[in-house]
Coordinates of C-alpha atoms and ligand atoms in Angstrom, one line a residue:
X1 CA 15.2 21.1 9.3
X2 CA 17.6 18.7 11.0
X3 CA 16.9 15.1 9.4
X4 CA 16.4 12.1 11.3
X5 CA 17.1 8.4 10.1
X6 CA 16.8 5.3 11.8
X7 CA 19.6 3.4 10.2
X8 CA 21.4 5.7 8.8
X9 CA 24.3 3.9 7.1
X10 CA 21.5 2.5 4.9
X11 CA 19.4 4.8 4.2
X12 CA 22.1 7.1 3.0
X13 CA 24.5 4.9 1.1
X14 CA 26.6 5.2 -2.2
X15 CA 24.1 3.8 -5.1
X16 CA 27.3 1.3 -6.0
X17 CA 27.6 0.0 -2.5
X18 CA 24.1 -0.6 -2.4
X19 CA 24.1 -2.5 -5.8
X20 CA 27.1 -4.6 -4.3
X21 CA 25.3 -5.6 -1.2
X22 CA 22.6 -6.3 -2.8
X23 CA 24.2 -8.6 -5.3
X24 CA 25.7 -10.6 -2.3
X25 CA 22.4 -10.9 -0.5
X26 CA 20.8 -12.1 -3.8
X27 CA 23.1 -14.5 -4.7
X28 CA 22.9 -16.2 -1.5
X29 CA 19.3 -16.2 -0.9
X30 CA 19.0 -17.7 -4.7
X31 CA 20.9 -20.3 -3.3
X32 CA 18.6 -20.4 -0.1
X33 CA 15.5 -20.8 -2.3
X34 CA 17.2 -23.4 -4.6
X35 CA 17.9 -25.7 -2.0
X36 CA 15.1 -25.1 0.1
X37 CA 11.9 -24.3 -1.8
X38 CA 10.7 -27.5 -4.3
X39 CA 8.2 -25.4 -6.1
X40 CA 10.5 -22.6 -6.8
X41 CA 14.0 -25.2 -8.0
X42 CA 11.5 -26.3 -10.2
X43 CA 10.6 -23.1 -12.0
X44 CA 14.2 -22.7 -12.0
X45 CA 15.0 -25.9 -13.5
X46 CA 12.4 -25.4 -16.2
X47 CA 14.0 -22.0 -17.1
X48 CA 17.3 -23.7 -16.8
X49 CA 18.8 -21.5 -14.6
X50 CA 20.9 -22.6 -11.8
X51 CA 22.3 -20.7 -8.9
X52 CA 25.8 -20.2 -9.9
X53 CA 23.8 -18.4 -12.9
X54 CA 23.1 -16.0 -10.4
X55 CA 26.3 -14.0 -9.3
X56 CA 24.4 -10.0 -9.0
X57 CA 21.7 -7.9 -9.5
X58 CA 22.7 -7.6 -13.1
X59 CA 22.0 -11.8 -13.5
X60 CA 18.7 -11.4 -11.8
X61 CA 16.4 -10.8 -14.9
X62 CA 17.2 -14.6 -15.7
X63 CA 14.7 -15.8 -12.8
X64 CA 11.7 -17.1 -13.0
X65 CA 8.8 -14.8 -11.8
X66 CA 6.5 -16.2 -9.0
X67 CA 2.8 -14.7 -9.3
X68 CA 0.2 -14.9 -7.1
X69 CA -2.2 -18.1 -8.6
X70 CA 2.0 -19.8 -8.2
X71 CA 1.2 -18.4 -4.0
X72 CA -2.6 -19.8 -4.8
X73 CA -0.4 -23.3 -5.9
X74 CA 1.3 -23.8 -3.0
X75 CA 0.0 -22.9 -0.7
X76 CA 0.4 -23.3 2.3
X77 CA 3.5 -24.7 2.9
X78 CA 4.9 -25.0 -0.5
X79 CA 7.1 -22.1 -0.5
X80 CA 8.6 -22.4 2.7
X81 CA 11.9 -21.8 3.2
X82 CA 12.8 -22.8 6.8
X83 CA 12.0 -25.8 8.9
X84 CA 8.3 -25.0 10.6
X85 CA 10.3 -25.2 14.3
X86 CA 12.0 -21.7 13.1
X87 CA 9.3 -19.9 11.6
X88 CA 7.7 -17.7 15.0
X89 CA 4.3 -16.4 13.2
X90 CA 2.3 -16.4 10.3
X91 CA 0.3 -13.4 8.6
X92 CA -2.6 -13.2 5.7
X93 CA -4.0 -11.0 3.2
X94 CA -6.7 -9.0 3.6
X95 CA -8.3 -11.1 0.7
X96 CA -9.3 -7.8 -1.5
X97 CA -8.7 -9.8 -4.4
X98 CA -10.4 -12.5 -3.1
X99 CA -7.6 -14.9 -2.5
X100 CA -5.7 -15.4 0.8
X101 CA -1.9 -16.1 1.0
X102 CA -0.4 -17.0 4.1
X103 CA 3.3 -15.8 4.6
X104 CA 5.5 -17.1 7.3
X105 CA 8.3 -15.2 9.5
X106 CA 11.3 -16.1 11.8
X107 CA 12.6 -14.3 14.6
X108 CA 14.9 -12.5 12.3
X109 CA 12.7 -11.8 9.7
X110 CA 10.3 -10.1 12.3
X111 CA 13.4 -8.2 13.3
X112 CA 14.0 -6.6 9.7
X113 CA 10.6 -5.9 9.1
X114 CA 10.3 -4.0 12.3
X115 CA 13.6 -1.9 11.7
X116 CA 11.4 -0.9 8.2
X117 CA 8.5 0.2 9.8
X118 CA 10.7 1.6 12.7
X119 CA 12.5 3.5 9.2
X120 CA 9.0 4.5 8.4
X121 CA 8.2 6.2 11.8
X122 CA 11.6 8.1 12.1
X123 CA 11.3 9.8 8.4
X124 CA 7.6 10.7 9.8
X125 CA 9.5 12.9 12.4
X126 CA 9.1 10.0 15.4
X127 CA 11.1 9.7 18.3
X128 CA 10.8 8.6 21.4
X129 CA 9.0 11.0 22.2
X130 CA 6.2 10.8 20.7
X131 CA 3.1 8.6 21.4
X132 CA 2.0 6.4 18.6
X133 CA -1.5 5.2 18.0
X134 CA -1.8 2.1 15.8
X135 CA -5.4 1.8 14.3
X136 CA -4.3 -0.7 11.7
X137 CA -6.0 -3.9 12.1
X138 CA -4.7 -6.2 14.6
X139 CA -4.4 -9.8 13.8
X140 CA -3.9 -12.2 10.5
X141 CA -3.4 -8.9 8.9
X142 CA 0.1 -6.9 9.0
X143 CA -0.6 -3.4 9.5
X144 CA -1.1 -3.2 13.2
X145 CA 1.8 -5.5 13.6
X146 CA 4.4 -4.2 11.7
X147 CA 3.9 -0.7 12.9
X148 CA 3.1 -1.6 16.1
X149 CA 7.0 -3.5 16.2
X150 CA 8.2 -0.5 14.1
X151 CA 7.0 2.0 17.2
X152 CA 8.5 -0.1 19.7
X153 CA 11.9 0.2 18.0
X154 CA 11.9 3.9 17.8
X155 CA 10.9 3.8 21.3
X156 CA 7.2 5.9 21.2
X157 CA 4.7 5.0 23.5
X158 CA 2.7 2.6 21.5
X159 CA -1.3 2.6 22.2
X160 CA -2.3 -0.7 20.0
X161 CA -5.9 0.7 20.0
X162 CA -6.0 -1.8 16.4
X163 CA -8.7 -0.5 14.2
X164 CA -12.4 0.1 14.9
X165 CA -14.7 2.0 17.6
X166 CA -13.8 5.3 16.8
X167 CA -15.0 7.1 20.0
X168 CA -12.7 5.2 22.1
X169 CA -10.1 6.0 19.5
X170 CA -10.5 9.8 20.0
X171 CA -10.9 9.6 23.8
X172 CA -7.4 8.0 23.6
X173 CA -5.7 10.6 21.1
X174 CA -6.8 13.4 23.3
X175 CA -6.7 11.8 26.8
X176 CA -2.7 10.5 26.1
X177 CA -2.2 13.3 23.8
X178 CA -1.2 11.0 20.8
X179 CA 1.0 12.7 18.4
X180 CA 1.1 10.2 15.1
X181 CA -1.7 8.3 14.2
X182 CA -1.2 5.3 12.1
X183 CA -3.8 3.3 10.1
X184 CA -5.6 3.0 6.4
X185 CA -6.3 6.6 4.8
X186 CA -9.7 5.8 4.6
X187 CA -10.1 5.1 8.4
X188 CA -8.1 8.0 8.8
X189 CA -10.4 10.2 6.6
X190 CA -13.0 8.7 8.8
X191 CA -12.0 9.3 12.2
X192 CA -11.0 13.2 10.7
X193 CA -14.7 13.5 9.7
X194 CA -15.7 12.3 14.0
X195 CA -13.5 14.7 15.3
X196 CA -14.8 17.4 13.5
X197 CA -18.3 16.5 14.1
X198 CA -17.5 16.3 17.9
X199 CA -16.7 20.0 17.3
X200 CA -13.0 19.7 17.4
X201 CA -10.7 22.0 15.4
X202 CA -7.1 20.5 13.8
X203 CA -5.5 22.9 16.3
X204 CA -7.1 21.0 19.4
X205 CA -6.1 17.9 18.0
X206 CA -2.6 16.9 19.4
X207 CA -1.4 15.2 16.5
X208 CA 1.6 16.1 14.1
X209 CA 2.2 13.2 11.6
X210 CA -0.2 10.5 10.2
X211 CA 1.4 7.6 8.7
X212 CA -1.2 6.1 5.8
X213 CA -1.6 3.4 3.8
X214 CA -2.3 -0.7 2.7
X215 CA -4.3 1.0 0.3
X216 CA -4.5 3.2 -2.6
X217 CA -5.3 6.9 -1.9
X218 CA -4.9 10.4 -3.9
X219 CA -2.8 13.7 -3.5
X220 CA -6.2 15.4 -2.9
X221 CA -7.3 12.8 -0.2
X222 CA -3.9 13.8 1.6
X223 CA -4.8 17.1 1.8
X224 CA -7.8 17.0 3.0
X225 CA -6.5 14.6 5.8
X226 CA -4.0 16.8 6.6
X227 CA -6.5 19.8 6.7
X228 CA -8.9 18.3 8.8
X229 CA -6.1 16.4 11.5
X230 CA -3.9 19.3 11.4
X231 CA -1.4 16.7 10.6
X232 CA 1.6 15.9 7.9
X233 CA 0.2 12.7 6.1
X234 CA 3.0 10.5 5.1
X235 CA 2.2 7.3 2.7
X236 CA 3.8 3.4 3.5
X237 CA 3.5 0.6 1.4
X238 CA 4.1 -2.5 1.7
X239 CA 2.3 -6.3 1.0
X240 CA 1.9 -9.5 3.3
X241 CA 3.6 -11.2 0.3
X242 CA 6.6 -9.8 0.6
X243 CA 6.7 -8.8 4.6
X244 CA 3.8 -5.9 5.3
X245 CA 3.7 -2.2 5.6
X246 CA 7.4 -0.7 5.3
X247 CA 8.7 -2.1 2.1
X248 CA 8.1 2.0 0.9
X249 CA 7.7 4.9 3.1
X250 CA 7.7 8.4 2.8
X251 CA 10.0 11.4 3.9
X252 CA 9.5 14.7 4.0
X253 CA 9.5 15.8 0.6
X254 CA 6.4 13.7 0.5
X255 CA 7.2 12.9 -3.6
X256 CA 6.7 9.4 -3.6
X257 CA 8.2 6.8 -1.4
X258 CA 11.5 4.9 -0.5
X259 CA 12.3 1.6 -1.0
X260 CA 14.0 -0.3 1.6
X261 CA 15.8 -1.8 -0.8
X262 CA 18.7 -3.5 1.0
X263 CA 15.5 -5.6 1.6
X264 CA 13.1 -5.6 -1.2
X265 CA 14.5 -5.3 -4.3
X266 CA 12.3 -3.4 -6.7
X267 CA 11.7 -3.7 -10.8
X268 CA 9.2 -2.4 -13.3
X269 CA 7.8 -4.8 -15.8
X270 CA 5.7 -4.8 -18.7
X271 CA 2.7 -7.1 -17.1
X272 CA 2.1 -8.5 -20.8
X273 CA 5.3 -9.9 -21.7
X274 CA 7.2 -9.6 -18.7
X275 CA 10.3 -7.5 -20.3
X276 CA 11.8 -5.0 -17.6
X277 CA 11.4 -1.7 -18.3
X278 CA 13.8 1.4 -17.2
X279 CA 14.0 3.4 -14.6
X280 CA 11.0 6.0 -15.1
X281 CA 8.8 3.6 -16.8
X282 CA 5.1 3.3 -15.4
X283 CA 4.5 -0.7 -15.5
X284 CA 4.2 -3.6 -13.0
X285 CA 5.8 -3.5 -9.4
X286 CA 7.9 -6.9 -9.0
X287 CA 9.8 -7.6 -5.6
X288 CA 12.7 -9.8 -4.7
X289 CA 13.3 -10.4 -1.0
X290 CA 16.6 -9.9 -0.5
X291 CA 16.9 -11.3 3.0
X292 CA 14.1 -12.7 4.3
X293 CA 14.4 -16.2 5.6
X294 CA 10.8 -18.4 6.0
X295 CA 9.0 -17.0 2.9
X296 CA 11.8 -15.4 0.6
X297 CA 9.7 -14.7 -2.9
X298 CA 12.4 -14.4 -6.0
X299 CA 10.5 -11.6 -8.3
X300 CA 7.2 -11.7 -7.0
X301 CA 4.5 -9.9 -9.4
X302 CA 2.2 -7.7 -7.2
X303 CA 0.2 -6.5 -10.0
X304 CA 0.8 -2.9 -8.2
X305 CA 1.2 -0.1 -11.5
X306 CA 3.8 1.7 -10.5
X307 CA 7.1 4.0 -11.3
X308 CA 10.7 4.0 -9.8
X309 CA 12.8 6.7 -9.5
X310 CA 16.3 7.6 -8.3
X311 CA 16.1 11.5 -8.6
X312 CA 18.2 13.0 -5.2
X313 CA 16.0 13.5 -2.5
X314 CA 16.0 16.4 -0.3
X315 CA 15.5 14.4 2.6
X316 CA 19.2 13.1 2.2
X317 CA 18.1 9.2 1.7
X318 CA 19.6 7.7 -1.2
X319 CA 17.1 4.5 -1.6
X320 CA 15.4 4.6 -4.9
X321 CA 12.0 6.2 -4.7
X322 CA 8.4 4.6 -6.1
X323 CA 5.9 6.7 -7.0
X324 CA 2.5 6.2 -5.7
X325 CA 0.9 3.1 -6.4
X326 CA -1.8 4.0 -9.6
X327 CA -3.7 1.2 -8.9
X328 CA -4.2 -2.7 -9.3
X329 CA -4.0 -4.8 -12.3
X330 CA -6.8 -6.0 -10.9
X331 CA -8.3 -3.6 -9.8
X332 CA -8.7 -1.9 -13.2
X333 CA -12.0 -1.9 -14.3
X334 CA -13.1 -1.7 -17.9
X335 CA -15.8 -0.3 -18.8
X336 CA -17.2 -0.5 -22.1
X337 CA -13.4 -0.7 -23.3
X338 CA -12.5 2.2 -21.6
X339 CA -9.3 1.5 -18.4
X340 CA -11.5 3.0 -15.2
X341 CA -9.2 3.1 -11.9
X342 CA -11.1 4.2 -8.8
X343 CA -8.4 6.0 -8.2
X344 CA -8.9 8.7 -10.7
X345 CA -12.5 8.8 -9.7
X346 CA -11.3 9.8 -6.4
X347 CA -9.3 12.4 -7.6
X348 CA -12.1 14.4 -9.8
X349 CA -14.2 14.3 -6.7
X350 CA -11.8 15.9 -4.2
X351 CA -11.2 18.3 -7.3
X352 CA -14.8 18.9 -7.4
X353 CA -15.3 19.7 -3.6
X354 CA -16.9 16.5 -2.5
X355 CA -15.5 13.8 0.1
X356 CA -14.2 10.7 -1.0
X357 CA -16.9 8.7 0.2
X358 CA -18.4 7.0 -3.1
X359 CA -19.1 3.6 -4.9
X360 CA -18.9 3.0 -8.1
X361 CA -21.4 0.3 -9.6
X362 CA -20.7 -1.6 -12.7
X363 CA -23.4 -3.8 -14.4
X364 CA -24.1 -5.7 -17.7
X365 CA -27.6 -4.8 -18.7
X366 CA -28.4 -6.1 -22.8
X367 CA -24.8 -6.6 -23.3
X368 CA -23.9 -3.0 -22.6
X369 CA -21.9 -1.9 -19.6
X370 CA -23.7 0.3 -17.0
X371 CA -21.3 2.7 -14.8
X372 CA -22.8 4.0 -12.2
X373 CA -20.9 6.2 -9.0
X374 CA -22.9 6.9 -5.9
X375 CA -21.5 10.1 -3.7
X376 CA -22.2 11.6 -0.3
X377 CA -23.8 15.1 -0.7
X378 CA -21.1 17.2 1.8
X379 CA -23.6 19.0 4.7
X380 CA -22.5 22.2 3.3
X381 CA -23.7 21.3 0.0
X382 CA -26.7 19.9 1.1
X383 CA -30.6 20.0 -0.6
X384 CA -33.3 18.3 -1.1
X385 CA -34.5 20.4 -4.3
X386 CA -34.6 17.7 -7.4
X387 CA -33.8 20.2 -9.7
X388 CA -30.4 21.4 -7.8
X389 CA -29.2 17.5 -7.6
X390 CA -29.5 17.3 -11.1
X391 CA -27.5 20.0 -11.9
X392 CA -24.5 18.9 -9.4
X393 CA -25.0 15.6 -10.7
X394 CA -24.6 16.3 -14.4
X395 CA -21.9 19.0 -13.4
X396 CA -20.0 15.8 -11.6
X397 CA -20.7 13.9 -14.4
X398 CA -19.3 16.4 -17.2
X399 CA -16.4 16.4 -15.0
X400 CA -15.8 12.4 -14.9
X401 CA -15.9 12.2 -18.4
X402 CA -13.0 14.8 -19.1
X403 CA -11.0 12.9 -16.6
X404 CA -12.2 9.3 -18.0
X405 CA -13.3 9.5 -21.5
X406 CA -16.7 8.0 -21.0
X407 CA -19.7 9.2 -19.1
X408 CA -20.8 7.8 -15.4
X409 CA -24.5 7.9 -14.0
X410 CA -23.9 9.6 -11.0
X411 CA -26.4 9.5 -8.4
X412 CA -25.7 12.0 -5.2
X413 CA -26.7 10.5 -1.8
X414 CA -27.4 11.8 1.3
X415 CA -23.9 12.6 3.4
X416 CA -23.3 9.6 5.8
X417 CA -25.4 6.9 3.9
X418 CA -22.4 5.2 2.1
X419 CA -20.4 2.5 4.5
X420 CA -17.1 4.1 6.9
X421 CA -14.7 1.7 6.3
X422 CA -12.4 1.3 9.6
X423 CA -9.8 -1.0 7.4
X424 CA -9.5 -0.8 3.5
X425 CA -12.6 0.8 1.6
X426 CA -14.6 -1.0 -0.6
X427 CA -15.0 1.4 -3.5
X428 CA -16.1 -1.2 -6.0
X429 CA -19.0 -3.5 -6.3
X430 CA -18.7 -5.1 -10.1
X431 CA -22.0 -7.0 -10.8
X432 CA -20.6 -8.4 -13.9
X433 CA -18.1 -11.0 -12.2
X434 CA -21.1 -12.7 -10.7
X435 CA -23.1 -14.1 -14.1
Ligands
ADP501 P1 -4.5 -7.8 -0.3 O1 -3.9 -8.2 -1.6 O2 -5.5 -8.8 0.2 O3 -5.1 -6.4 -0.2 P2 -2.4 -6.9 1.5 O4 -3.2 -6.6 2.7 O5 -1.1 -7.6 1.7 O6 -3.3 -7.9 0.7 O7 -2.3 -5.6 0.6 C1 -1.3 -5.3 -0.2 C2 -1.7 -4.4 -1.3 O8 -2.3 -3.2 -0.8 C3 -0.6 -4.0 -2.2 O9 -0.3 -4.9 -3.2 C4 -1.2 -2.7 -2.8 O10 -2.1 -3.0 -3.9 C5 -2.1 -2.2 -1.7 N1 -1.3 -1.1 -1.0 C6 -0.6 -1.2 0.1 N2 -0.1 0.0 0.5 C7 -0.5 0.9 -0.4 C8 -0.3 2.3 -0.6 N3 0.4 3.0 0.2 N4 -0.8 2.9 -1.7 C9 -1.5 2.1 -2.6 N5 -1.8 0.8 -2.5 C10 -1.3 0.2 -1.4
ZN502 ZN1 13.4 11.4 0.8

């Protein structure tokens, strides 16, 4: 298979040309941020480092970390880096967490972030070819911009349907004959589940490629996708923090995803006392915009669990590879002192032949955790005898505890009565933050 790249001086170069460019883009934007950003000269100043400190990559453990409550801080101005009269837009979280950051671009910084996404389409097999729909939300938040720029640069015909009614999304896939789709898994997994309904087999669907992410998902979950669409489903990452979607993507060995990392550059902490960790290491995901202009953050903490790697890739791109994101430090749940991530619960119920369409319920009731996962019945699985729910559900439940080491209530539901989510799912409804 011939392989396509978008910029492929980049993509492909010599690990110790990489390191050098990096180490010149990083020690000038140190010096950018140092002159520019209060807050940030500040945390500098009380780790006493300077910016002649700073003369590599090697140098850069001796930063200060920014975290999020530092975003929470200054917000909203406080870490900009340009004057207002250069920055062209703003962006915003989707708030999972709660919090909102606002992050601010230039013309340039549009630019680069468009060549990523752009990166993202190509290794997805797009060319100008193809038409692209984008059924990422439109708006404060990234995804439907940054791929919708990303699409324009490769040149597809770009249909920014944005996310949401999903009949008018599948009369445009089949009526333009739209050949990659791009938007959350879960919507994804959603607008799979319509087709099929409508009667359509993956071989009447003119897709090839799916482009999925700004939220976690499982190998399982891909496979179904890619069953139901008829479809390659590649994975992008990316956070408004540090740009939006394209700050990973994947090719197509599909193994994990590449960093752009003449633009992001990536390290693995330990989140408890902030040591970096080496290559292989499963710890916290920290980023340091290399090149960005209006909203450069020096070793951001995303609180993403992750793993780099730099094993060759088959796919000819030499940009160091992250593994899928396991989850949130945040989004961990602990359950009676047991580490729960949705994410695992996703996986057993793929395993187990059901859809991923569940909840999973935590309460406090007489100081003891309750754990409690509601999931769709499949139609093919269907009944309404008592005793055969039982039996699934305990079956589901023996099953959850090998995979998590303590024991959910599972309660099957009747298929379609849990929320579609046409953005990022909400999987997790945690009674015990509210007392
Ligand atoms: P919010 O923090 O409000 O969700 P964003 O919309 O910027 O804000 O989302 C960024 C976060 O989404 C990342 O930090 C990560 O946790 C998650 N995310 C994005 N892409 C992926 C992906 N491909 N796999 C897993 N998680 C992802
Ligand atoms: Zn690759």
């Amino acid at each position: 298979m011939t392989q396509n790249y978008y910029q492929k001086e980049i993509e492909t170069m010599q690990r110790e040309d990489m390191r050098k460019l990096q180490s010149e883009k990083l020690v000038k934007q140190v010096k950018h941020v140092y002159e520019n950003v209060p807050y940030y000269r500040n945390l500098m100043d009380e780790k006493g480092v300077k910016p002649e400190d700073i003369k590599g990559i090697d140098d850069l453990h001796k930063l200060p970390f920014l975290s999020k409550a530092d975003l929470r801080d200054a917000y909203p101005y406080g870490l900009l880096a340009t004057p207002l009269a250069d920055c062209v837009k703003i962006h915003s979280t989707s708030g999972t967490t709660g919090r909102r950051v606002v992050a601010f671009y230039t013309q340039k910084d549009v630019d680069l972030w468009e060549d990523c996404c752009a990166r993202a389409i190509t290794a997805a097999g797009g060319t100008n070819e193809d038409v692209c729909q984008v059924a990422y939300g439109y708006g404060l938040f990234t995804g439907g911009a940054g791929l919708n720029g990303g699409s324009h640069k490769v040149g597809c015909l770009t249909l920014p349907m944005s996310s949401g009614n999903t009949d008018r999304q599948i009369q445009f896939m089949m009526d333009l004959q739209a050949s990659i789709l791009c938007c959350t898994p879960s919507y994804a997994a959603y607008i799979g589940e319509t087709l099929k309904e409508q009667g359509y087999k993956p071989e009447d669907i003119p897709l090839k490629a799916g482009i999925f992410g700004a939220e976690p998902w499982t190998e399982e979950m891909r496979q179904g996708i890619e069953a139901t669409l008829g479809i390659k489903a590649y994975d992008i990452y990316g956070l408004t923090e540090t740009t939006g979607p394209g700050v990973a993507f994947e090719c197509s060995e599909q193994s994990g995803m590449h960093i752009n990392e003449d633009h992001f550059y990536a390290e693995i902490i330990d989140p408890d006392t902030g040591e970096v960790l080496p290559e292989g290491s499963k710890g916290e995901l920290v980023f340091t915009s290399l090149d960005k202009e209006a909203f450069p953050l020096l070793r951001y903490r995303t609180r993403d669990i992750c793993m780099l790697s730099r094993k060759k890739c088959s796919c000819g791109r030499t940009l160091i590879k992250m593994a899928k994101p396991m989850g949130r430090t945040d989004d961990m749940l602990i359950i009676r002192g047991v580490n729960v991530f949705p994410s695992q619960i996703e996986a057993v119920l793929l395993k187990e032949g059901y859809e991923p369409n569940y909840q999973i319920i935590v309460d406090r009731v007489n100081n003891t955790d309750t754990f409690e996962v509601k999931v769709e019945m499949t139609s093919d699985r269907f009944t309404d005898k008592v005793r055969d729910i039982l039996a699934m559900e305990k079956a589901l439940a023996a099953a959850m505890k090998t995979m998590l080491g303590i024991n959910p209530t599972i309660h099957l539901v009747a298929p379609k009565s849990i929320t579609r989510s046409e953005g990022k799912a909400v999987r997790v409804i945690d009674k015990r933050k509210l007392v």
